[in-house]
PDB file of C-alpha atoms in Angstrom:
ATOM      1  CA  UNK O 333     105.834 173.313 125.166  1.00 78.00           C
ATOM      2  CA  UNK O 334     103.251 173.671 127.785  1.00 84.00           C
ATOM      3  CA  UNK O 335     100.169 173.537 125.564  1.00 91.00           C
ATOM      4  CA  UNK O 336     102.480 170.188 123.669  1.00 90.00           C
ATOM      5  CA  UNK O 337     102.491 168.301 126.782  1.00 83.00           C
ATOM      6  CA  UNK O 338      99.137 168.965 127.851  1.00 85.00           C
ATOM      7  CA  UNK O 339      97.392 167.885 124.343  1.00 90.00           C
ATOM      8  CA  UNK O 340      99.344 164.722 125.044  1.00 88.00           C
ATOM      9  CA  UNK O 341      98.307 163.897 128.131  1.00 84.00           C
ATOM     10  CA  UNK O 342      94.546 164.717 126.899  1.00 86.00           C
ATOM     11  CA  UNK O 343      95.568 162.291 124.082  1.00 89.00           C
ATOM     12  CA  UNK O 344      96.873 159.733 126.906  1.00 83.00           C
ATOM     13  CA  UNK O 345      94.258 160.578 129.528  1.00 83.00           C
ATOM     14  CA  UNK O 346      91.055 161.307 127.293  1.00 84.00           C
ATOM     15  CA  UNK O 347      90.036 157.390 126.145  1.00 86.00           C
ATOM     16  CA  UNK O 348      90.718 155.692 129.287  1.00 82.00           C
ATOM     17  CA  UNK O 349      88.764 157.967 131.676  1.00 84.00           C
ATOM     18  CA  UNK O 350      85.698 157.506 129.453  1.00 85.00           C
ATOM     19  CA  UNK O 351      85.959 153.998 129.432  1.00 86.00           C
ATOM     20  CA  UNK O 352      86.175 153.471 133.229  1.00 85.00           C
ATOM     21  CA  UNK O 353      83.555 156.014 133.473  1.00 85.00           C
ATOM     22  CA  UNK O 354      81.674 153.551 131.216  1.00 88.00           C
ATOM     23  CA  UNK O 355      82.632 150.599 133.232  1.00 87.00           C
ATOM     24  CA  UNK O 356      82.155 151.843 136.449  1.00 88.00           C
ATOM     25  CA  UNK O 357      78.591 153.176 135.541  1.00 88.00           C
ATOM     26  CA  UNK O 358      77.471 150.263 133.377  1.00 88.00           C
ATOM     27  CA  UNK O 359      78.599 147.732 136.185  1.00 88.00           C
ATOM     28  CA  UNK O 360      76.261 149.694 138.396  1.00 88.00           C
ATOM     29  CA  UNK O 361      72.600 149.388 138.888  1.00 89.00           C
ATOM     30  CA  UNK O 362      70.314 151.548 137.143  1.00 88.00           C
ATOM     31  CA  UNK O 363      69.015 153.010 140.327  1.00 89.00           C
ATOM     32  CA  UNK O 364      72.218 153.393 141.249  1.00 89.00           C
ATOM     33  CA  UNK O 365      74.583 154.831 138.441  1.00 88.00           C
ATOM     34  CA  UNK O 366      74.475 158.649 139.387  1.00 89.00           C
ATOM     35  CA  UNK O 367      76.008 157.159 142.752  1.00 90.00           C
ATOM     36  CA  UNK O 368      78.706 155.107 141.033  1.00 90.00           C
ATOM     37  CA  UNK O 369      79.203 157.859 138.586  1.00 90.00           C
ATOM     38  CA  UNK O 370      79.784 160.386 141.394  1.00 91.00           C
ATOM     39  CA  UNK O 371      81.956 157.750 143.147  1.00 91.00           C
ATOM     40  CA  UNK O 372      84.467 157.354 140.353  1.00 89.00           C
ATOM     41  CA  UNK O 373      85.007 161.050 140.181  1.00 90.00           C
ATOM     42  CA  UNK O 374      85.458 161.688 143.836  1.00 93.00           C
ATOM     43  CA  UNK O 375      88.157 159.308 143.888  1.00 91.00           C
ATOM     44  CA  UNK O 376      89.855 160.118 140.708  1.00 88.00           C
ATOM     45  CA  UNK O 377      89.909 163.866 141.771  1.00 91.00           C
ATOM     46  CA  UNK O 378      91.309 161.917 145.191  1.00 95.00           C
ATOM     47  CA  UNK O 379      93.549 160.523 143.575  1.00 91.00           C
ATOM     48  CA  UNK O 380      95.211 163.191 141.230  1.00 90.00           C
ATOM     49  CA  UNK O 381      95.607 164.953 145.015  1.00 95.00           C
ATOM     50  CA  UNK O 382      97.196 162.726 146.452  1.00 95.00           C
ATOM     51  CA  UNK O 383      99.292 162.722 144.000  1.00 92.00           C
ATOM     52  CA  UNK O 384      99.776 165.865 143.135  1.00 93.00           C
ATOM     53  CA  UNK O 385     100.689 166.638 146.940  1.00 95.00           C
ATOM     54  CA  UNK O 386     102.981 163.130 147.189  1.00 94.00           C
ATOM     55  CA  UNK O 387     105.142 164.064 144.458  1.00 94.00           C
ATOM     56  CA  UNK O 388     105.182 167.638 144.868  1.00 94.00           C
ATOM     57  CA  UNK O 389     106.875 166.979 148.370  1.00 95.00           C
ATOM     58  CA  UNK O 390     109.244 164.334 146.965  1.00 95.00           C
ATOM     59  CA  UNK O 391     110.212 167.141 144.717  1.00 95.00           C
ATOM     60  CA  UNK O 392     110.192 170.027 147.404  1.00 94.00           C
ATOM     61  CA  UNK O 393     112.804 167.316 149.298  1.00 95.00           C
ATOM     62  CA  UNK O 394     115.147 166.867 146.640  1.00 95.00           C
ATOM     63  CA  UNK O 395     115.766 170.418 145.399  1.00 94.00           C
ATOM     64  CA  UNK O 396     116.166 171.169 149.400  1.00 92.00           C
ATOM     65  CA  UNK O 397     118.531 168.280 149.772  1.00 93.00           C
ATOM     66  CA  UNK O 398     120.576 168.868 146.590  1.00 93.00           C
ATOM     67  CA  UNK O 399     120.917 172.550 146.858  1.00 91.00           C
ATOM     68  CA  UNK O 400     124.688 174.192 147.320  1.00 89.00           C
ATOM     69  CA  UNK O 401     123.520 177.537 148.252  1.00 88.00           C
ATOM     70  CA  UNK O 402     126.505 179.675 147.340  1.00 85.00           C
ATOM     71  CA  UNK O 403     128.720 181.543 150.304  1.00 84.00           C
ATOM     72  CA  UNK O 404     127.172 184.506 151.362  1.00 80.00           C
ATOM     73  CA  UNK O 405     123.839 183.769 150.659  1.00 82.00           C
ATOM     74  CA  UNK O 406     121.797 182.206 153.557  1.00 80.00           C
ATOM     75  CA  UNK O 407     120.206 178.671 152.852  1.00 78.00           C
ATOM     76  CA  UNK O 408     116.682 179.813 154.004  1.00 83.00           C
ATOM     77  CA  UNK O 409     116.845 182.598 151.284  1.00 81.00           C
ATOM     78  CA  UNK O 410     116.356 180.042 148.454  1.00 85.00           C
ATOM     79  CA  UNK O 411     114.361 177.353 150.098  1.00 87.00           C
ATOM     80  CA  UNK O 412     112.280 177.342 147.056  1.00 88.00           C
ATOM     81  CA  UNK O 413     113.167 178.690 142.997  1.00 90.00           C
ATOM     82  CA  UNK O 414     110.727 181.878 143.651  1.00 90.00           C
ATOM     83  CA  UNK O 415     112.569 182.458 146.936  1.00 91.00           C
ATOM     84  CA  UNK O 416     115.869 181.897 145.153  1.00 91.00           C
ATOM     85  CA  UNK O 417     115.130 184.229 142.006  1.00 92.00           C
ATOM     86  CA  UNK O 418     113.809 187.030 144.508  1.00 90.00           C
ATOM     87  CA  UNK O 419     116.952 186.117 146.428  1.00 88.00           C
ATOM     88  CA  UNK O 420     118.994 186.524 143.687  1.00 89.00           C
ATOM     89  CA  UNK O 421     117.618 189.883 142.474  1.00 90.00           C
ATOM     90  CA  UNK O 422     119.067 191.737 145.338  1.00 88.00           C
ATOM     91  CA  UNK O 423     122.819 189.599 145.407  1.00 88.00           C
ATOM     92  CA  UNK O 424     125.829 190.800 143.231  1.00 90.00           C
ATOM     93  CA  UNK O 425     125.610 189.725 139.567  1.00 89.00           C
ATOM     94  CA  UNK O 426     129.067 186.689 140.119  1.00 89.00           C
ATOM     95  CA  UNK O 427     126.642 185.297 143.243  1.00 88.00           C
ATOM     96  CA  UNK O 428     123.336 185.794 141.624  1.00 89.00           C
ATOM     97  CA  UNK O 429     124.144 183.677 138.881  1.00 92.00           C
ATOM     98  CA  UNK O 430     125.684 181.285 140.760  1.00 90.00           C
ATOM     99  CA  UNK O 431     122.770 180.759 143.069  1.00 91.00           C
ATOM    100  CA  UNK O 432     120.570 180.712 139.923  1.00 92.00           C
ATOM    101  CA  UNK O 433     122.462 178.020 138.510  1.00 93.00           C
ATOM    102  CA  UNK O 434     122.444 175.990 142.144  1.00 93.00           C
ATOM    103  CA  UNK O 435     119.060 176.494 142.164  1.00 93.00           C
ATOM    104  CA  UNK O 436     118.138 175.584 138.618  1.00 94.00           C
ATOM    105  CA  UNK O 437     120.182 172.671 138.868  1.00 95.00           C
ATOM    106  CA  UNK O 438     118.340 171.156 141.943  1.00 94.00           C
ATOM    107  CA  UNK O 439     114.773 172.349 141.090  1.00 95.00           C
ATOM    108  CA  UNK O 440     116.097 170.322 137.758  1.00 95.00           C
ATOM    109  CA  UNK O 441     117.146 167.196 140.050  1.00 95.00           C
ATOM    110  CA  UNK O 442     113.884 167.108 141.898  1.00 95.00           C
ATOM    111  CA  UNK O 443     111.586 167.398 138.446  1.00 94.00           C
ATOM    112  CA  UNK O 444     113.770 164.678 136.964  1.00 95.00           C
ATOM    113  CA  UNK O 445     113.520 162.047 140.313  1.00 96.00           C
ATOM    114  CA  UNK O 446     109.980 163.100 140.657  1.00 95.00           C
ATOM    115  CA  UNK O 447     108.967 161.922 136.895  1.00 93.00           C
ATOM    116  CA  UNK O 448     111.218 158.415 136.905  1.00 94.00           C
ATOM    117  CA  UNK O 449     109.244 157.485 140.254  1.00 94.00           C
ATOM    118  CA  UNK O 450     106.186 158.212 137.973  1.00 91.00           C
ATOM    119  CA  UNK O 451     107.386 156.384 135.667  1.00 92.00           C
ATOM    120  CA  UNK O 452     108.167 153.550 138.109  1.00 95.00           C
ATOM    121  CA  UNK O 453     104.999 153.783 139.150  1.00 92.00           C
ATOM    122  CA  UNK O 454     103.373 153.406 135.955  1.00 90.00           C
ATOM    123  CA  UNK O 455     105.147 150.621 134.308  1.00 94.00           C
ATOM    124  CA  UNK O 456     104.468 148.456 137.732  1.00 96.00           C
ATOM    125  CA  UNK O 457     100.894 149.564 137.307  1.00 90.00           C
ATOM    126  CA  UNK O 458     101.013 148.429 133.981  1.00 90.00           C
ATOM    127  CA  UNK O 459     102.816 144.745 134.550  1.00 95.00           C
ATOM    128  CA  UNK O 460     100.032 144.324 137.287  1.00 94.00           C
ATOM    129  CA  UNK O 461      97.212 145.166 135.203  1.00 87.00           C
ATOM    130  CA  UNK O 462      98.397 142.699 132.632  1.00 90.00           C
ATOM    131  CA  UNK O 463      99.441 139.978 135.672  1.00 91.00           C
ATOM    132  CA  UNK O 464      95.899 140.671 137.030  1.00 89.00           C
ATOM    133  CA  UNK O 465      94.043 140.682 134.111  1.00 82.00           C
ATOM    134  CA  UNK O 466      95.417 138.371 132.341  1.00 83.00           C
ATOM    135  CA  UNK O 467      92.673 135.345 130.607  1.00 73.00           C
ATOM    136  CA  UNK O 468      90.074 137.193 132.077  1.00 65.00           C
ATOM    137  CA  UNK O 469      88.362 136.882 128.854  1.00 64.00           C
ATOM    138  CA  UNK O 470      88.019 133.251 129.721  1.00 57.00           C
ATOM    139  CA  UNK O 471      85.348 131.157 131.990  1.00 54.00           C
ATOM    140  CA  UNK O 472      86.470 131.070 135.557  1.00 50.00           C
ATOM    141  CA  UNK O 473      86.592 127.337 136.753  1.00 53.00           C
ATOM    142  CA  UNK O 474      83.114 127.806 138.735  1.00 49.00           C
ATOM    143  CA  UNK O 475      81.505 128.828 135.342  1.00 47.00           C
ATOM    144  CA  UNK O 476      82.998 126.628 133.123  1.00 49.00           C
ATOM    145  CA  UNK O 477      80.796 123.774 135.908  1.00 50.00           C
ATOM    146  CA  UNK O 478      77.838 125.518 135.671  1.00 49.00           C
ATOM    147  CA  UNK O 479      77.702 124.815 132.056  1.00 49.00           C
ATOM    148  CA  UNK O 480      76.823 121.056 132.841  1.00 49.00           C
ATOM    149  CA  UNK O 481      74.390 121.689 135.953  1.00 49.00           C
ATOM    150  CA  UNK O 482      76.986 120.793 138.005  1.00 49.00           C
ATOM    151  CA  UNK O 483      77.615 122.575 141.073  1.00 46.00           C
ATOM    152  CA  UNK O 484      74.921 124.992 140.429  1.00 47.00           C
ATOM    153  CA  UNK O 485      71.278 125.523 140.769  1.00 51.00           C
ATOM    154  CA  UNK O 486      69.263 125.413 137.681  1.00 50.00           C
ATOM    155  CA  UNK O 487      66.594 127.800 136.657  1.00 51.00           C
ATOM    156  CA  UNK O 488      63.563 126.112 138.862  1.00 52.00           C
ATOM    157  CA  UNK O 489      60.613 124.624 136.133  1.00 57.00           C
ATOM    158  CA  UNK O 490      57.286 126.112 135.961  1.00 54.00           C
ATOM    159  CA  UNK O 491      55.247 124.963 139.201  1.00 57.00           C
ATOM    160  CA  UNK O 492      52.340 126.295 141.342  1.00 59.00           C
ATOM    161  CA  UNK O 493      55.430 128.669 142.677  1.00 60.00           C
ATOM    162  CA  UNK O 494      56.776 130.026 139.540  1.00 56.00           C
ATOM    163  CA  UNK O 495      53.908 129.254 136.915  1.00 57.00           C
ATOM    164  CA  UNK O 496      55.182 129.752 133.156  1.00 56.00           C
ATOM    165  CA  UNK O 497      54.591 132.967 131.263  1.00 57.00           C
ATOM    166  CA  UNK O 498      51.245 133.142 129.883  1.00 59.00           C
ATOM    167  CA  UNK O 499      49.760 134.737 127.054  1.00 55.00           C
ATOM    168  CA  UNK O 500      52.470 137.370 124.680  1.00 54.00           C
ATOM    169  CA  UNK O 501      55.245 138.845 126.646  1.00 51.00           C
ATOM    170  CA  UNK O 502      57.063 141.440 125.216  1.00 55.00           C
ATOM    171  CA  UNK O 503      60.735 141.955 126.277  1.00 52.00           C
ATOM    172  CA  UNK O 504      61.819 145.447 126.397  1.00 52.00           C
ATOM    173  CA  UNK O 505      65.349 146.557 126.878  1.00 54.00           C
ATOM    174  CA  UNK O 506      67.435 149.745 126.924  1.00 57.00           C
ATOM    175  CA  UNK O 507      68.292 149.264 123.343  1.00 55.00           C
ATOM    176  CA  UNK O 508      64.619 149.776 122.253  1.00 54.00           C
ATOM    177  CA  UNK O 509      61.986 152.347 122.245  1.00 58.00           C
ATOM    178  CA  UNK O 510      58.600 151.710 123.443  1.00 60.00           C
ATOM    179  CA  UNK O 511      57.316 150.773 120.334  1.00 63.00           C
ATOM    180  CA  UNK O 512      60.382 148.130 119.801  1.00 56.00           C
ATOM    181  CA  UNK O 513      62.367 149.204 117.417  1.00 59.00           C
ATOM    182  CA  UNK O 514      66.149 149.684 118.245  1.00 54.00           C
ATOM    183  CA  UNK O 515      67.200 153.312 118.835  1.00 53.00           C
TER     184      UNK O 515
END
């Protein structure tokens, strides 16, 4: 089940952190992209962290909260499952299952609040993404007027200041080898 849930979430995971990789690097200078590219994985490892931490205590609290530690067994003998199981390993075999079961039931209850706040989480993500994003395929009013010259500067016309391109000029971009054919 393990190795199932962690080819899906490579599945999931995989295509979208190569393409903000891309877009975080491509939006970037040249000069610049090892610095953008080293940003985007400091703060994704940041992020998976914070995370990791945030909902690990959310989950810690529940299975603390919901826990009915059974009588004659002390509470701060099961504060976690490991301490519960070694707990349990030295209790009568009527009590050991029952704090077993307690336990089970709340490390259970904290899993199961833990992953519908991610899920929470993600949908909002989601419907903001799509609020957000939303037309931004189209023109933004301020480019839709530079169209017309309005509103905007237009490229200045050859003068003493910028004289006009003399002679063959050969564009070269990062498509092309030096000879000019495309890669």
């Amino acid at each position: 089940m393990v190795i199932l849930g962690l080819l899906l979430t490579s599945t999931g995971v995989g295509p979208g952190a190569a393409l903000i990789a891309d877009i975080v690097v491509g939006a970037a200078p040249r000069h610049k992209a090892g610095s953008a590219a080293s940003l985007s994985e400091t703060s994704g490892e940041f992020g998976i962290a914070i995370g990791v931490a945030l909902l690990g205590s959310l989950a810690s609290a529940v299975y603390r909260n919901r826990l009915e530690v059974p009588d004659g067994v002390d509470g701060e003998e099961a504060r976690t499952l490991a301490e519960a199981v070694a707990t349990a390993e030295g209790l009568p075999p009527g009590r050991a299952e029952r704090l077993l079961a307690a336990a089970s039931e709340a490390f259970t209850d904290g899993l199961n609040v833990t992953a519908g706040l991610g899920v929470v989480a993600m949908v909002a993500c989601g419907v903001l993404a799509l609020i957000l994003l939303r037309g931004s395929d189209r023109p933004r009013e301020d480019d839709a007027e530079s169209d017309d010259g309005a509103g905007a500067e237009s490229d200045p016309e050859p003068s003493d200041e910028f004289p006009a391109p003399t002679g063959s000029v050969r564009v070269r971009n990062d498509d092309t080898d030096p000879t000019g054919r495309l890669r």
